[in-house]
GROMACS .gro file of C-alpha atoms in nm:
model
  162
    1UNK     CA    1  -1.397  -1.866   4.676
    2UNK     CA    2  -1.428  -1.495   4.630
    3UNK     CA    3  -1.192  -1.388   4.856
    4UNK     CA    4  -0.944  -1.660   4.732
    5UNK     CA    5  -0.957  -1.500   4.395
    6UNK     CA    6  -0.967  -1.134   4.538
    7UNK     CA    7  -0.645  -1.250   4.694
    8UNK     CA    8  -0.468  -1.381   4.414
    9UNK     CA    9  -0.578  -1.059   4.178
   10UNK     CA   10  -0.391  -0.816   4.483
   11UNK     CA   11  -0.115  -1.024   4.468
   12UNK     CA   12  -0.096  -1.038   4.080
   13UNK     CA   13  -0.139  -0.678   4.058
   14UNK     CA   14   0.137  -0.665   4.373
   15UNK     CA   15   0.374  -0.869   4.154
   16UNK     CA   16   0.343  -0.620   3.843
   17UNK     CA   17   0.425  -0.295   4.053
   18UNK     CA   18   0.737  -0.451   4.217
   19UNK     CA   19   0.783  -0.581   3.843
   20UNK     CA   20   0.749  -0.225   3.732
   21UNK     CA   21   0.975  -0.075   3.997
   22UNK     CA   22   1.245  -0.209   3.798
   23UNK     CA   23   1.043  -0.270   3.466
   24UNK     CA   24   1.212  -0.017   3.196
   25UNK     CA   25   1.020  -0.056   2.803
   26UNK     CA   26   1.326  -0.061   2.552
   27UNK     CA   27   1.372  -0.050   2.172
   28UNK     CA   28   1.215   0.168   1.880
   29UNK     CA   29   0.846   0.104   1.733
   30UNK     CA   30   0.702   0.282   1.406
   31UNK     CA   31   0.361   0.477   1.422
   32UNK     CA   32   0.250   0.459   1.057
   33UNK     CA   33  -0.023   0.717   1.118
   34UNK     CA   34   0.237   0.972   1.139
   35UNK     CA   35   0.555   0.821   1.009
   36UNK     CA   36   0.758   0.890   1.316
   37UNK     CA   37   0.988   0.633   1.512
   38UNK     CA   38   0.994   0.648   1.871
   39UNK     CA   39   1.273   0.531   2.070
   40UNK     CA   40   1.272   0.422   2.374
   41UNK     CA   41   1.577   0.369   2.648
   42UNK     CA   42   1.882   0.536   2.782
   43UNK     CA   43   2.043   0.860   2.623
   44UNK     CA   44   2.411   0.977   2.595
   45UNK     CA   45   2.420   0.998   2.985
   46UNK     CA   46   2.297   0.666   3.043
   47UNK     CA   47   1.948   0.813   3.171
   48UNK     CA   48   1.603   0.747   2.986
   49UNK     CA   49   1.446   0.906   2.773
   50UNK     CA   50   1.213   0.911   2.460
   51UNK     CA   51   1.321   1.026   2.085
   52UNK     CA   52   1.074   1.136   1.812
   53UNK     CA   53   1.270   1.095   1.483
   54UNK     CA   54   1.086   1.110   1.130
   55UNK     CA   55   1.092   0.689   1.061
   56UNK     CA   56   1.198   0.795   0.652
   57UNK     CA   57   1.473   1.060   0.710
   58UNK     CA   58   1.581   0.959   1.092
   59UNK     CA   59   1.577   1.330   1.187
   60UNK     CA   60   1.605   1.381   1.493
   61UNK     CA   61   1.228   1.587   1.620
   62UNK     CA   62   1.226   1.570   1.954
   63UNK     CA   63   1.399   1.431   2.244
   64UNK     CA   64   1.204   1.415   2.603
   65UNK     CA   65   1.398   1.371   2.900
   66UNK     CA   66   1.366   1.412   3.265
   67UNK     CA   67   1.521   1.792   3.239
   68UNK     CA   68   1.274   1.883   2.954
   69UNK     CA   69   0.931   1.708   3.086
   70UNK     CA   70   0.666   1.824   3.379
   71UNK     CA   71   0.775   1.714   3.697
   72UNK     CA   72   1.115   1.585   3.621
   73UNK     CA   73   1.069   1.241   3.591
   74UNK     CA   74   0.844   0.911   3.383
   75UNK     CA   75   0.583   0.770   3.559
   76UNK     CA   76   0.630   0.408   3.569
   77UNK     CA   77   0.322   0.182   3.604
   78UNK     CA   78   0.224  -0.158   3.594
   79UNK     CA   79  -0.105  -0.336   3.607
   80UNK     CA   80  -0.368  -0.570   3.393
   81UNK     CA   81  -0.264  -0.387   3.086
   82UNK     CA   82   0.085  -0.408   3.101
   83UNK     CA   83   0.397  -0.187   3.144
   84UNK     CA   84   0.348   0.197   3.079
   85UNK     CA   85   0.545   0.503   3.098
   86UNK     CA   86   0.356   0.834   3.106
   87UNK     CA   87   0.520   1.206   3.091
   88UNK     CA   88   0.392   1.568   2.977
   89UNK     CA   89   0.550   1.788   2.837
   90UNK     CA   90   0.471   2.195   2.870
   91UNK     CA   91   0.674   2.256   2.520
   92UNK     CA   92   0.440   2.019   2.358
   93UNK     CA   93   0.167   2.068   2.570
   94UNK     CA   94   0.065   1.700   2.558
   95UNK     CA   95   0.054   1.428   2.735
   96UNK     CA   96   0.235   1.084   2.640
   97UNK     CA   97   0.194   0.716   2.750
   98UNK     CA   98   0.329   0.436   2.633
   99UNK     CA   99   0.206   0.070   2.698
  100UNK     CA  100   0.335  -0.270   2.635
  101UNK     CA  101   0.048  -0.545   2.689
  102UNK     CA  102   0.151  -0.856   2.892
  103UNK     CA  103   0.127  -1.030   2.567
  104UNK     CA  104   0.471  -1.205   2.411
  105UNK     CA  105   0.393  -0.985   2.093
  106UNK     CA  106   0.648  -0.619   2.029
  107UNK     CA  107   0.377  -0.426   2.000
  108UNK     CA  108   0.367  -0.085   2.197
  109UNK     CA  109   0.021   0.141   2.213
  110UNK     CA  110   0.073   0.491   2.220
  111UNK     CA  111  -0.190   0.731   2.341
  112UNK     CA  112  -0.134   1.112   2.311
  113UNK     CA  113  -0.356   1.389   2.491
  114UNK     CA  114  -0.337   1.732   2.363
  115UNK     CA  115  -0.361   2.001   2.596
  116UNK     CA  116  -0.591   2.233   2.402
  117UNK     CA  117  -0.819   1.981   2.200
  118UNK     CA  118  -1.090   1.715   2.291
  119UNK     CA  119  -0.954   1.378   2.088
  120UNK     CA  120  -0.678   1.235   2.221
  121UNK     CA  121  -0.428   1.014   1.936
  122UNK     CA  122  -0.423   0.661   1.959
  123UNK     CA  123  -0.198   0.380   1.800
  124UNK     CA  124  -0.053   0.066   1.781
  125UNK     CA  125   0.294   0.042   1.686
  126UNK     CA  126   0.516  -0.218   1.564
  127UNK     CA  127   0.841  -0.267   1.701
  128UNK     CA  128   1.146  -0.203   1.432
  129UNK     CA  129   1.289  -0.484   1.332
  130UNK     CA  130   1.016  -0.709   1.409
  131UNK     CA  131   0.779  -0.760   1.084
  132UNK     CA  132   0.692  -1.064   1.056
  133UNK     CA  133   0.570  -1.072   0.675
  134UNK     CA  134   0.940  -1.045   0.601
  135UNK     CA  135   1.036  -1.267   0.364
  136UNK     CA  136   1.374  -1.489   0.293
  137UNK     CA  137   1.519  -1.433  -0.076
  138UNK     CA  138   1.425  -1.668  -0.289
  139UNK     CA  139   1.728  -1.957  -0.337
  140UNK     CA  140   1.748  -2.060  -0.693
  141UNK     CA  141   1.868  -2.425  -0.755
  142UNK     CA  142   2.043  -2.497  -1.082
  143UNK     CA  143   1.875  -2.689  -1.330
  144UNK     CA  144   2.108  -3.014  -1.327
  145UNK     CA  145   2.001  -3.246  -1.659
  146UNK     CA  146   2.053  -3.634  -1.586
  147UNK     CA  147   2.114  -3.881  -1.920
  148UNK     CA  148   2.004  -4.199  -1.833
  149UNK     CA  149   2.177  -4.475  -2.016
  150UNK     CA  150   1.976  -4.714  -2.244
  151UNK     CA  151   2.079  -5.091  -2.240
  152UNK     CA  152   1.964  -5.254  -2.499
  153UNK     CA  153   2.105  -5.659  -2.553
  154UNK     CA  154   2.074  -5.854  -2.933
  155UNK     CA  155   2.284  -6.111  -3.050
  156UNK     CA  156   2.596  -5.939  -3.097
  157UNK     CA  157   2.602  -5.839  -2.729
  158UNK     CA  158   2.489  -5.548  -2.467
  159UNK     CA  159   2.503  -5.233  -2.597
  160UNK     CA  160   2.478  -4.920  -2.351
  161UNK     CA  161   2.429  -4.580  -2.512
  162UNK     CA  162   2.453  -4.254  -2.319
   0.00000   0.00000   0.00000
């Protein structure tokens, strides 16, 4: 029984790095730590790459592609966690890498390693777009008054009054 499920974790784990081969993580998420936006996916040139914009003023911080990070290309991985990307970056001198759990959930975790210091940054970001304590407008109905007619019958006849 141990080998059986030995077996199936190698072939899970198999599954996710030919997954990851082609496996590319797409769209922009907010770090509200910091107040930047990353964006993730491809550049000008069709290639990818990673913007740092400030999330209030969309200004443009940094841009890391494969000409301007340590070894000239992302690391693609996948395993248990997930899908991650990891690059460094001499300019910054830090380290980045970016994970999207197997969960159905946006969410992307962003860890950061500084070259000169012992803590290393850690966050969970939300994707743009995708909060989910946004709420419709509220619809307002007119106010529609119904007069009911009263019957009332005596001697003479029916009478209806509106």
């Amino acid at each position: 029984m141990k080998k059986l499920l030995a077996l199936v974790a190698v072939a899970c784990v198999a599954i996710c790095s030919t997954f990851a081969a082609g496996a590319q993580i797409e769209g922009s998420w907010v770090d509200s730590k910091w107040n930047g936006k990353w964006t993730l996916g491809a550049d000008t040139d069709g290639n990818f790459a990673v913007t740092l914009s400030n999330a209030k003023t969309g200004k443009v911080i940094y841009t890391f592609t494969e000409k301007n990070i340590d070894g000239g290309e992302f690391k693609w991985d996948a395993g248990l966690d997930g899908v991650s990307v990891t690059f460094s970056c001499k300019r910054t001198l830090r380290t980045y890498k970016f994970t999207k759990g197997l969960s159905l959930n946006t969410d992307l975790t962003l860890d950061i390693d500084p070259q000169w210091k012992q803590s290393d940054y850690h966050v969970e970001m939300k994707m743009v777009g995708s909060d989910t304590n946004v709420k419709a407008p509220e619809v307002k109905t007119p106010k529609v008054e119904v007069n009911t007619p009263s019957v009332t019958a005596d001697e003479s006849g029916v009478n209806v009054n509106f």
